[in-house]
Coordinates of C-alpha atoms and ligand atoms in Angstrom, one line a residue:
M24 CA 260.7 117.2 118.7
D25 CA 259.2 120.3 120.0
D26 CA 256.9 119.9 122.9
R27 CA 253.8 121.6 121.6
R28 CA 251.4 120.4 124.5
I29 CA 249.1 122.8 126.0
R30 CA 249.6 123.4 129.7
D31 CA 247.8 126.5 130.7
V32 CA 244.0 126.5 130.4
V33 CA 241.9 129.6 131.6
V34 CA 238.2 129.2 131.8
V35 CA 236.3 132.6 131.7
G36 CA 233.2 132.5 133.7
G37 CA 231.8 130.4 136.7
G38 CA 228.1 129.6 135.6
T39 CA 227.0 126.1 134.9
A40 CA 229.2 126.0 131.8
G41 CA 232.4 127.3 133.4
W42 CA 232.2 124.9 136.3
M43 CA 231.2 121.9 134.1
A44 CA 234.3 122.6 132.0
A45 CA 236.6 123.0 134.9
A46 CA 235.2 119.8 136.7
A47 CA 235.4 117.8 133.3
L48 CA 238.9 118.8 132.3
S49 CA 240.3 118.7 135.9
S50 CA 238.9 115.1 136.1
T51 CA 240.4 113.9 132.9
M52 CA 243.3 115.9 132.2
G53 CA 244.1 117.4 135.6
D54 CA 247.6 115.9 135.7
Q55 CA 248.6 117.6 132.5
L56 CA 247.0 120.9 132.8
R57 CA 247.1 123.9 135.0
I58 CA 243.5 125.1 135.1
R59 CA 242.3 128.5 136.4
L60 CA 238.8 129.9 136.4
V61 CA 237.8 133.5 136.7
E62 CA 234.4 134.6 137.6
S63 CA 232.8 137.8 138.9
E64 CA 230.2 137.6 141.7
E65 CA 229.1 141.1 140.9
I66 CA 228.2 140.1 137.4
G67 CA 226.6 137.0 138.6
T68 CA 225.2 134.1 136.3
V69 CA 222.0 133.6 134.2
G70 CA 220.4 132.0 137.2
V71 CA 218.0 129.7 135.3
G72 CA 218.4 126.3 133.7
E73 CA 217.0 123.5 135.7
A74 CA 215.9 120.5 133.5
T75 CA 218.2 118.1 131.9
I76 CA 218.2 114.9 129.6
P77 CA 219.6 111.4 130.5
A78 CA 223.0 112.1 129.0
I79 CA 223.9 114.1 132.1
R80 CA 224.5 110.9 133.9
L81 CA 227.4 110.3 131.6
F82 CA 228.8 113.6 132.4
N83 CA 228.5 113.1 136.2
G84 CA 229.9 109.7 135.8
L85 CA 233.0 111.2 133.9
C86 CA 233.6 113.4 136.9
G87 CA 233.1 110.6 139.3
I88 CA 230.1 112.2 141.0
D89 CA 227.9 110.1 143.4
E90 CA 224.4 110.5 142.1
D91 CA 222.5 110.6 145.4
A92 CA 225.0 113.1 146.8
F93 CA 224.4 115.3 143.8
V94 CA 220.6 115.2 143.9
K95 CA 220.8 116.0 147.6
A96 CA 223.3 119.0 147.1
T97 CA 221.2 120.6 144.3
Q98 CA 217.8 120.2 145.6
G99 CA 217.2 117.9 142.7
S100 CA 214.3 115.6 141.6
F101 CA 214.0 112.9 139.0
K102 CA 212.7 113.6 135.4
L103 CA 211.2 110.9 133.2
G104 CA 210.3 113.2 130.4
I105 CA 208.4 116.3 129.3
E106 CA 204.7 116.7 129.1
F107 CA 203.5 119.0 126.4
Q108 CA 200.0 120.5 126.9
N109 CA 198.1 122.6 124.3
W110 CA 200.9 122.4 121.8
G111 CA 199.1 120.8 118.8
R112 CA 195.6 122.1 119.8
V113 CA 194.4 123.5 122.9
G114 CA 193.4 120.7 125.2
D115 CA 196.0 118.3 123.8
S116 CA 198.5 116.6 126.1
Y117 CA 201.3 114.2 125.2
M118 CA 204.6 113.3 126.6
H119 CA 208.1 113.1 125.2
A120 CA 209.1 110.4 127.6
F121 CA 212.8 109.2 127.7
G122 CA 213.6 105.6 127.0
Q123 CA 211.9 103.0 124.9
I124 CA 208.4 102.6 123.9
G125 CA 207.0 99.0 123.8
Q126 CA 209.1 96.3 122.4
S127 CA 210.2 95.9 118.8
L128 CA 209.2 92.7 117.0
D129 CA 210.4 91.0 113.9
M130 CA 212.9 93.7 113.0
I131 CA 210.6 96.7 113.1
E132 CA 210.0 99.2 115.9
F133 CA 207.0 98.8 118.2
W134 CA 205.5 101.9 116.9
Q135 CA 204.9 100.5 113.5
Y136 CA 202.5 98.1 115.1
W137 CA 200.9 100.9 117.1
L138 CA 200.4 103.0 113.9
R139 CA 198.6 100.0 112.5
G140 CA 196.7 99.4 115.7
R141 CA 195.6 102.9 115.8
Q142 CA 194.3 102.7 112.2
E143 CA 192.4 99.6 113.1
G144 CA 191.0 101.0 116.4
V145 CA 192.8 98.4 118.7
A146 CA 195.6 100.7 120.2
A147 CA 195.6 102.7 123.5
P148 CA 197.2 106.0 123.4
L149 CA 201.0 105.8 122.8
G150 CA 202.0 106.7 126.4
H151 CA 200.3 103.5 127.7
Y152 CA 203.2 101.6 126.1
S153 CA 205.9 103.7 127.6
F154 CA 207.2 102.6 131.0
N155 CA 208.6 106.0 131.7
E156 CA 205.3 107.7 130.9
T157 CA 203.3 105.4 132.8
V158 CA 205.5 105.6 135.9
G159 CA 205.6 109.4 135.6
R160 CA 202.0 110.0 135.2
A161 CA 201.4 107.9 138.4
G162 CA 203.9 110.3 140.1
R163 CA 206.2 107.4 141.0
F164 CA 210.1 106.9 140.7
A165 CA 212.7 104.3 141.3
R166 CA 215.8 103.3 139.5
V167 CA 214.4 100.2 137.7
G168 CA 216.4 98.0 135.3
R169 CA 215.2 95.8 132.5
I170 CA 211.6 94.3 133.2
P171 CA 212.1 90.6 134.1
N172 CA 211.3 88.2 131.3
T173 CA 210.9 90.9 128.7
E174 CA 213.1 92.9 126.3
L175 CA 211.7 96.1 127.9
D176 CA 214.2 98.5 129.3
G177 CA 213.5 99.8 132.7
I178 CA 213.4 103.5 133.5
S179 CA 215.5 106.2 131.7
Y180 CA 215.9 109.3 133.7
A181 CA 217.4 112.7 134.0
F182 CA 217.2 115.3 136.7
H183 CA 215.7 118.6 137.6
F184 CA 218.0 120.7 139.8
D185 CA 219.0 124.2 140.9
A186 CA 221.6 125.2 138.4
S187 CA 223.3 127.6 140.7
L188 CA 223.7 124.7 143.3
Y189 CA 225.0 122.4 140.5
A190 CA 227.7 125.0 139.7
A191 CA 228.6 125.3 143.4
F192 CA 228.7 121.5 143.6
L193 CA 231.0 121.2 140.6
R194 CA 233.1 124.0 142.0
G195 CA 233.9 121.9 145.1
L196 CA 234.8 119.1 142.9
A197 CA 237.1 121.1 140.5
E198 CA 238.9 122.8 143.4
R199 CA 239.6 119.6 145.0
N200 CA 241.1 118.5 141.7
G201 CA 243.3 121.6 141.8
V202 CA 241.5 124.2 139.7
V203 CA 242.2 127.6 140.9
R204 CA 239.5 130.2 141.1
T205 CA 240.2 133.8 140.6
E206 CA 237.3 136.3 141.7
G207 CA 237.1 139.5 139.8
R208 CA 235.7 141.4 136.8
I209 CA 237.6 141.1 133.5
R210 CA 238.4 144.6 132.2
E211 CA 240.2 143.7 129.0
V212 CA 241.0 140.8 126.8
R213 CA 244.5 141.2 125.5
L214 CA 245.3 139.7 122.0
D215 CA 248.7 138.5 120.7
P216 CA 249.3 141.0 117.8
Q217 CA 250.9 138.4 115.6
S218 CA 248.7 135.4 115.9
G219 CA 245.5 137.2 117.0
H220 CA 245.1 134.7 119.7
V221 CA 244.0 135.6 123.2
A222 CA 247.1 136.1 125.2
A223 CA 245.6 137.2 128.6
V224 CA 242.6 138.6 130.4
E225 CA 243.2 141.4 132.7
L226 CA 241.0 141.9 135.7
E227 CA 240.0 145.3 137.3
S228 CA 242.2 144.5 140.1
G229 CA 245.2 144.7 137.7
E230 CA 245.8 141.1 137.9
S231 CA 246.5 139.4 134.5
L232 CA 245.8 135.7 133.7
A233 CA 247.7 134.4 130.8
G234 CA 247.0 131.2 129.0
E235 CA 247.3 128.9 126.0
L236 CA 243.8 127.8 125.6
F237 CA 240.8 129.9 126.8
I238 CA 237.3 128.6 127.4
D239 CA 234.7 131.3 127.0
C240 CA 232.0 130.7 129.3
S241 CA 231.1 134.3 130.0
G242 CA 227.4 133.9 129.0
F243 CA 225.3 135.8 126.5
R244 CA 228.0 138.5 126.2
G245 CA 230.6 136.1 124.7
L246 CA 233.5 138.3 126.2
L247 CA 236.2 136.5 124.2
I248 CA 234.5 134.7 121.3
E249 CA 232.5 137.7 120.3
Q250 CA 233.7 141.0 122.0
A251 CA 237.3 140.3 121.5
L252 CA 237.4 137.9 118.4
E253 CA 234.1 139.2 116.5
T254 CA 233.3 135.7 115.5
G255 CA 229.7 136.5 114.5
Y256 CA 226.4 134.9 115.0
V257 CA 224.1 132.8 113.0
D258 CA 220.7 134.1 113.7
W259 CA 217.6 131.6 113.7
T260 CA 214.9 134.0 115.0
H261 CA 213.0 133.6 111.6
W262 CA 212.4 129.9 112.7
L263 CA 212.3 130.4 116.5
P264 CA 211.0 133.9 117.0
C265 CA 210.5 133.7 120.8
D266 CA 213.0 136.2 122.2
R267 CA 212.3 136.6 126.0
A268 CA 211.5 134.6 129.1
I269 CA 210.0 135.7 132.4
A270 CA 210.9 133.5 135.2
V271 CA 209.5 132.9 138.7
P272 CA 210.1 130.3 141.4
T273 CA 207.1 129.3 143.4
A274 CA 206.2 127.2 146.4
N275 CA 205.6 123.5 145.8
V276 CA 202.0 122.5 145.8
G277 CA 200.6 118.9 145.4
T278 CA 202.6 115.9 144.4
L279 CA 206.2 116.2 143.0
R280 CA 205.8 115.3 139.4
P281 CA 208.7 113.3 138.1
Y282 CA 208.6 115.1 134.8
T283 CA 208.9 118.5 133.3
Q284 CA 205.6 120.4 132.0
S285 CA 205.5 122.5 129.0
I286 CA 202.3 124.4 128.5
A287 CA 201.8 126.3 125.3
H288 CA 200.1 129.8 125.5
A289 CA 199.0 132.3 122.8
A290 CA 202.5 133.5 121.9
G291 CA 204.9 131.0 123.5
W292 CA 205.0 128.4 126.2
Q293 CA 205.5 128.0 130.0
W294 CA 207.8 125.7 131.8
R295 CA 207.0 124.0 135.2
I296 CA 210.0 122.3 136.8
P297 CA 209.6 120.7 140.1
L298 CA 212.5 120.8 142.6
Q299 CA 212.6 119.6 146.3
H300 CA 212.4 123.1 147.7
R301 CA 210.5 125.0 145.0
T302 CA 209.1 124.9 141.6
G303 CA 210.9 126.7 138.8
N304 CA 208.5 128.4 136.3
G305 CA 209.0 130.5 133.2
H306 CA 207.1 131.9 130.3
V307 CA 209.0 131.9 126.9
F308 CA 207.4 134.3 124.5
C309 CA 207.6 136.3 121.4
S310 CA 207.7 140.0 122.1
A311 CA 206.2 140.8 118.6
F312 CA 203.1 139.0 119.4
M313 CA 202.7 139.7 123.2
D314 CA 204.0 142.4 125.5
E315 CA 205.9 141.9 128.7
D316 CA 203.2 142.8 130.9
E317 CA 200.7 140.4 129.4
A318 CA 203.5 137.7 129.4
R319 CA 203.9 138.3 133.1
R320 CA 200.2 138.2 133.9
V321 CA 199.8 134.9 131.9
L322 CA 202.6 133.4 134.0
L323 CA 201.4 134.6 137.2
D324 CA 197.9 133.4 136.5
T325 CA 198.9 130.0 135.7
V326 CA 201.6 129.0 138.2
E327 CA 200.5 126.7 140.9
G328 CA 202.0 127.9 144.1
E329 CA 202.8 131.3 145.7
P330 CA 205.6 133.2 144.0
L331 CA 208.9 133.2 146.0
A332 CA 210.5 136.1 144.3
D333 CA 209.7 138.9 141.8
P334 CA 209.5 137.8 138.2
R335 CA 212.7 138.4 136.2
T336 CA 213.0 139.0 132.4
I337 CA 215.7 137.5 130.4
R338 CA 216.2 138.4 126.8
F339 CA 217.8 136.2 124.2
R340 CA 218.5 135.7 120.5
T341 CA 218.1 132.3 119.2
G342 CA 221.1 131.1 117.1
M343 CA 224.6 129.9 117.4
R344 CA 228.1 131.5 117.2
R345 CA 229.4 131.3 113.5
K346 CA 232.4 129.2 115.0
A347 CA 232.2 127.7 118.5
W348 CA 236.1 127.4 118.3
N349 CA 237.9 130.5 116.9
R350 CA 241.8 130.7 117.2
N351 CA 242.6 129.6 120.8
V352 CA 239.1 130.2 122.2
I353 CA 236.4 127.6 122.5
A354 CA 233.0 128.9 123.6
L355 CA 230.7 126.8 125.8
G356 CA 227.3 127.5 127.2
L357 CA 225.5 130.7 126.4
S358 CA 228.5 132.3 124.8
S359 CA 228.3 129.6 122.1
G360 CA 224.6 130.0 121.3
F361 CA 221.1 129.8 122.5
L362 CA 218.2 127.4 121.9
E363 CA 215.1 127.9 124.1
P364 CA 214.8 125.3 126.9
L365 CA 211.9 123.5 125.2
E366 CA 213.8 120.1 125.3
S367 CA 216.2 120.9 128.0
T368 CA 219.2 120.9 125.7
S369 CA 221.5 123.8 126.8
I370 CA 223.3 122.1 129.6
H371 CA 223.5 119.1 127.3
L372 CA 225.2 121.3 124.7
V373 CA 227.7 122.3 127.4
Q374 CA 228.5 118.6 128.1
N375 CA 228.6 117.9 124.4
G376 CA 231.0 120.7 123.8
I377 CA 233.2 119.5 126.5
A378 CA 233.1 115.7 125.2
R379 CA 234.0 117.0 121.6
L380 CA 236.9 119.2 123.0
L381 CA 238.3 116.3 124.8
S382 CA 238.2 114.3 121.6
H383 CA 239.7 117.2 119.5
F384 CA 242.0 118.5 122.3
P385 CA 244.5 120.6 120.5
D386 CA 248.3 121.3 120.9
R387 CA 249.7 124.8 120.5
N388 CA 249.7 124.5 116.7
F389 CA 245.9 124.7 116.9
A390 CA 245.7 122.7 113.6
P391 CA 243.1 124.4 111.4
A392 CA 241.7 121.0 110.2
N393 CA 241.1 120.0 113.8
V394 CA 239.4 123.3 114.6
E395 CA 237.2 123.1 111.5
A396 CA 236.3 119.5 112.4
Y397 CA 235.2 120.4 115.9
N398 CA 233.2 123.4 114.6
R399 CA 231.4 121.2 111.9
R400 CA 230.4 118.7 114.6
I401 CA 229.1 121.4 116.9
A402 CA 227.2 123.1 114.1
Y403 CA 225.5 119.8 113.3
D404 CA 224.6 119.1 116.9
Y405 CA 223.0 122.6 117.3
E406 CA 221.2 122.4 113.8
R407 CA 219.7 118.9 114.6
I408 CA 218.4 120.1 118.0
R409 CA 217.1 123.4 116.4
D410 CA 215.2 121.3 113.8
F411 CA 213.6 119.2 116.6
I412 CA 212.5 122.4 118.5
I413 CA 211.1 124.0 115.4
L414 CA 209.0 120.9 114.8
H415 CA 207.0 121.5 118.1
Y416 CA 206.1 125.0 116.9
H417 CA 205.6 124.2 113.2
A418 CA 203.2 121.2 113.4
N419 CA 200.5 123.1 115.3
Q420 CA 196.7 123.5 114.6
R421 CA 196.1 126.5 116.8
D422 CA 194.4 129.6 115.8
E423 CA 196.4 132.6 117.2
P424 CA 198.3 134.8 114.8
F425 CA 201.7 133.6 116.5
W426 CA 200.9 130.0 115.9
R427 CA 199.6 130.7 112.5
Q428 CA 202.9 132.3 111.6
V429 CA 205.0 129.4 112.8
R430 CA 202.9 127.0 111.1
E431 CA 203.0 128.6 107.8
M432 CA 206.7 129.4 107.7
A433 CA 209.2 127.5 105.7
V434 CA 211.3 125.2 107.8
P435 CA 215.0 124.1 107.2
D436 CA 215.1 121.6 104.5
S437 CA 216.6 119.1 106.9
L438 CA 213.4 119.2 109.0
Q439 CA 211.0 119.3 106.0
D440 CA 212.7 116.2 104.7
K441 CA 212.0 114.2 108.1
I442 CA 208.4 115.5 108.2
D443 CA 207.8 114.4 104.6
L444 CA 209.2 111.1 105.1
F445 CA 207.3 110.6 108.2
R446 CA 204.0 111.7 106.6
A447 CA 204.4 109.5 103.6
T448 CA 205.8 106.2 105.3
G449 CA 205.4 106.5 109.1
R450 CA 209.2 106.2 109.3
V451 CA 211.8 108.5 111.0
F452 CA 215.6 107.8 111.1
R453 CA 218.2 109.2 113.4
E454 CA 220.9 110.8 111.3
Q455 CA 224.6 110.4 112.2
E456 CA 225.3 111.4 115.8
E457 CA 222.1 113.6 116.3
L458 CA 220.9 113.8 119.8
F459 CA 217.3 112.8 119.6
T460 CA 216.4 109.2 119.1
E461 CA 213.9 107.9 116.6
V462 CA 211.5 107.2 119.3
G463 CA 211.8 110.8 120.6
W464 CA 211.0 112.1 117.1
F465 CA 208.2 109.7 116.8
Q466 CA 206.5 110.9 120.0
V467 CA 206.7 114.6 119.0
L468 CA 205.7 114.0 115.4
T469 CA 202.5 112.0 116.5
G470 CA 202.0 114.3 119.6
Q471 CA 201.7 117.3 117.3
N472 CA 199.0 115.4 115.2
I473 CA 201.0 114.5 112.0
V474 CA 199.4 111.3 111.0
P475 CA 201.3 109.2 108.5
E476 CA 199.6 107.8 105.4
T477 CA 200.8 104.4 106.1
Y478 CA 203.0 102.2 108.3
H479 CA 205.9 99.7 107.7
P480 CA 204.4 96.6 105.6
L481 CA 206.1 94.2 108.2
A482 CA 203.6 95.2 110.6
D483 CA 200.9 93.3 108.7
V484 CA 202.5 89.9 109.4
L485 CA 200.2 89.7 112.5
T486 CA 196.6 89.0 112.1
R487 CA 194.2 91.7 113.6
D488 CA 193.7 89.5 116.7
E489 CA 197.5 88.9 117.1
L490 CA 198.1 92.6 116.8
A491 CA 195.4 93.4 119.4
G492 CA 196.9 90.8 121.8
F493 CA 200.4 92.0 121.3
L494 CA 199.5 95.6 122.1
R495 CA 197.4 94.4 125.1
D496 CA 200.3 92.5 126.4
I497 CA 202.8 95.2 126.1
K498 CA 200.4 97.6 127.9
T499 CA 199.9 95.0 130.8
I500 CA 203.6 94.5 131.1
V501 CA 204.4 98.2 131.3
S502 CA 201.6 98.9 133.8
A503 CA 202.0 95.9 136.2
P504 CA 205.0 96.9 138.1
V505 CA 204.0 100.7 138.5
S506 CA 202.0 100.4 141.7
R507 CA 204.7 98.7 143.5
L508 CA 207.2 101.6 142.9
P509 CA 207.5 104.2 145.6
T510 CA 206.3 107.7 144.9
H511 CA 208.6 110.2 143.7
E512 CA 208.6 112.0 147.1
E513 CA 209.2 108.6 149.0
F514 CA 212.1 107.8 146.8
I515 CA 213.7 111.1 147.5
A516 CA 213.0 111.2 151.1
H517 CA 214.7 107.8 151.4
Q518 CA 217.6 108.2 149.0
C519 CA 218.6 111.9 148.5
A520 CA 216.5 114.4 150.4
A521 CA 218.4 117.8 150.8
Ligands
FAD621 P1 226.1 132.4 132.8 O1 225.3 131.5 133.9 O2 225.5 133.7 132.5 O3 227.6 132.5 133.5 C1 228.5 133.5 133.0 C2 229.7 133.5 133.8 O4 230.6 134.5 133.2 C3 229.4 134.1 135.2 O5 229.9 133.5 136.2 C4 229.8 135.6 135.1 O6 230.2 136.2 136.4 C5 231.1 135.4 134.2 N1 231.3 136.7 133.6 C6 230.9 137.3 132.6 N2 231.5 138.4 132.2 C7 232.6 138.5 133.0 C8 233.6 139.4 133.3 N3 233.6 140.5 132.5 N4 234.5 139.1 134.2 C9 234.4 138.0 135.0 N5 233.5 137.2 134.8 C10 232.5 137.4 133.8 N6 219.4 124.8 130.1 C11 219.0 123.5 130.4 O7 220.0 122.7 130.1 N7 217.8 123.3 130.9 C12 217.0 124.3 131.0 O8 215.8 124.0 131.6 C13 217.2 125.6 130.9 N8 216.5 126.6 131.1 C14 216.9 127.9 130.7 C15 215.9 128.9 130.6 C16 216.2 130.2 130.3 C17 215.3 131.3 130.3 C18 217.5 130.5 129.7 C19 218.0 131.8 129.4 C20 218.5 129.5 129.9 C21 218.1 128.1 130.3 N9 219.0 127.2 130.1 C22 218.6 125.8 130.4 C23 220.4 127.4 129.7 C24 221.2 127.4 131.0 O9 220.8 128.4 131.8 C25 222.7 127.7 130.5 O10 223.0 127.0 129.4 C26 223.7 127.5 131.8 O11 223.2 127.9 132.8 C27 225.0 127.9 131.3 O12 225.1 129.3 131.3 P2 226.5 129.9 131.3 O13 227.4 129.3 132.3 O14 227.0 129.8 129.9 O15 226.4 131.4 131.5

């Protein structure tokens, strides 16, 4: 039988996506593949992207990364969730905390009891039953496992880090695994006239890199997937109209929060991401409702520390590539699409694309059914995250024109169905392999002030006193260990200071 195995992989781009792909492929298939990566220092990387979700720990595990060494090398900090301020109404604050909330009882989730408790006036705010949120708001952190004598999980965490340092860290790992890096600017992408596949990329130096499989990590420009293969883009700006971000790093002030902050403004929102050596800040906004000068002023008026560099504007168009995999090119990272960083999902989408690539790894036949299956799964992943992000905008009660527009717009049916079900029954279900869990959806649905008409009837099995006691016990169990944990700064100083 003909050997159709792929041997030669070329990764185009050395930003976070490129080095994640090179590190993961070399860690898993390094014996079978020759992996080369080309990047241009002159072009540089997008230079933002600092907050992640817990799944990144699986990626780091796949690459055999020591967590403390990684946090140290990337000036990293720990992340327990995201605090949303002013999103429903000005003055509101809620957290989308990772991990469990409370403890389920008699087949139904904790939050059904909480919904009933809220109706009957015996429930505290939802966050008091979340270990992650309670620890996070206290400014503490430790790697805590299951809380003894309970069914409550311990802490679920992700990281904040400097994405350029993460790329450099992964580069070291990939090069040790045998990945060969070429520095230079690609001048031309050469296509095979018969198959239409990418045959080689040619650099300005005259060097040519031929390959069988190309991973396009060239950033927004999509050098292979769009400029060479003209794959097309599905535009979602009618649902997510923000189109710019202004980013500025500042000096740290006060305590190091173990969570990201997302603060809504008149035509967008601002992120605050605490790292060991600085805080990352940015203002994502909609240029149809706010000009750039005002957006910059809003950002500079609300950062907490002294700016360490001039603010920088990044333009984007929300959506995804019509096909993430076209012929022998797979797009990862910004070349595959863009969703604003409201739920810190871009680096996750890179990781997800890599995991799916590994499970669909092709041979030189590039079986169309395999390519289509990959594309279907990637589109599904993108669309479900898109819906979750739209929810934050759509369910608002603010007065400004921007917020009125996103409140009044029609949302995708897939999201409308979820909202309708929740409103009518208090229930939310995770569909297929969608990223966000039911408890994640629940926190945002209620945080954005959607109040369901009822709750699960099984929550009525407790008497009112039993319900009040159950809620009180969970709150006590959640808060009891917190003061014994080190502060976030102490934990880092002890384990992984840069
Ligand atoms: P880039 O960093 O742009 O890298 C592109 C690479 O391609 C570079 O190495 C460049 O040199 C190379 N290249 C391009 N053209 C050529 C050429 N002609 N020849 C040779 N090389 C070339 N993600 C998160 O997960 N969390 C966040 O909090 C987050 N915040 C974000 C905030 C903003 C405002 C933006 C815009 C993005 C954010 N992201 C975030 C996304 C994150 O930054 C990206 O997903 C991630 O950095 C991956 O980028 P990339 O590697 O695809 O592209």
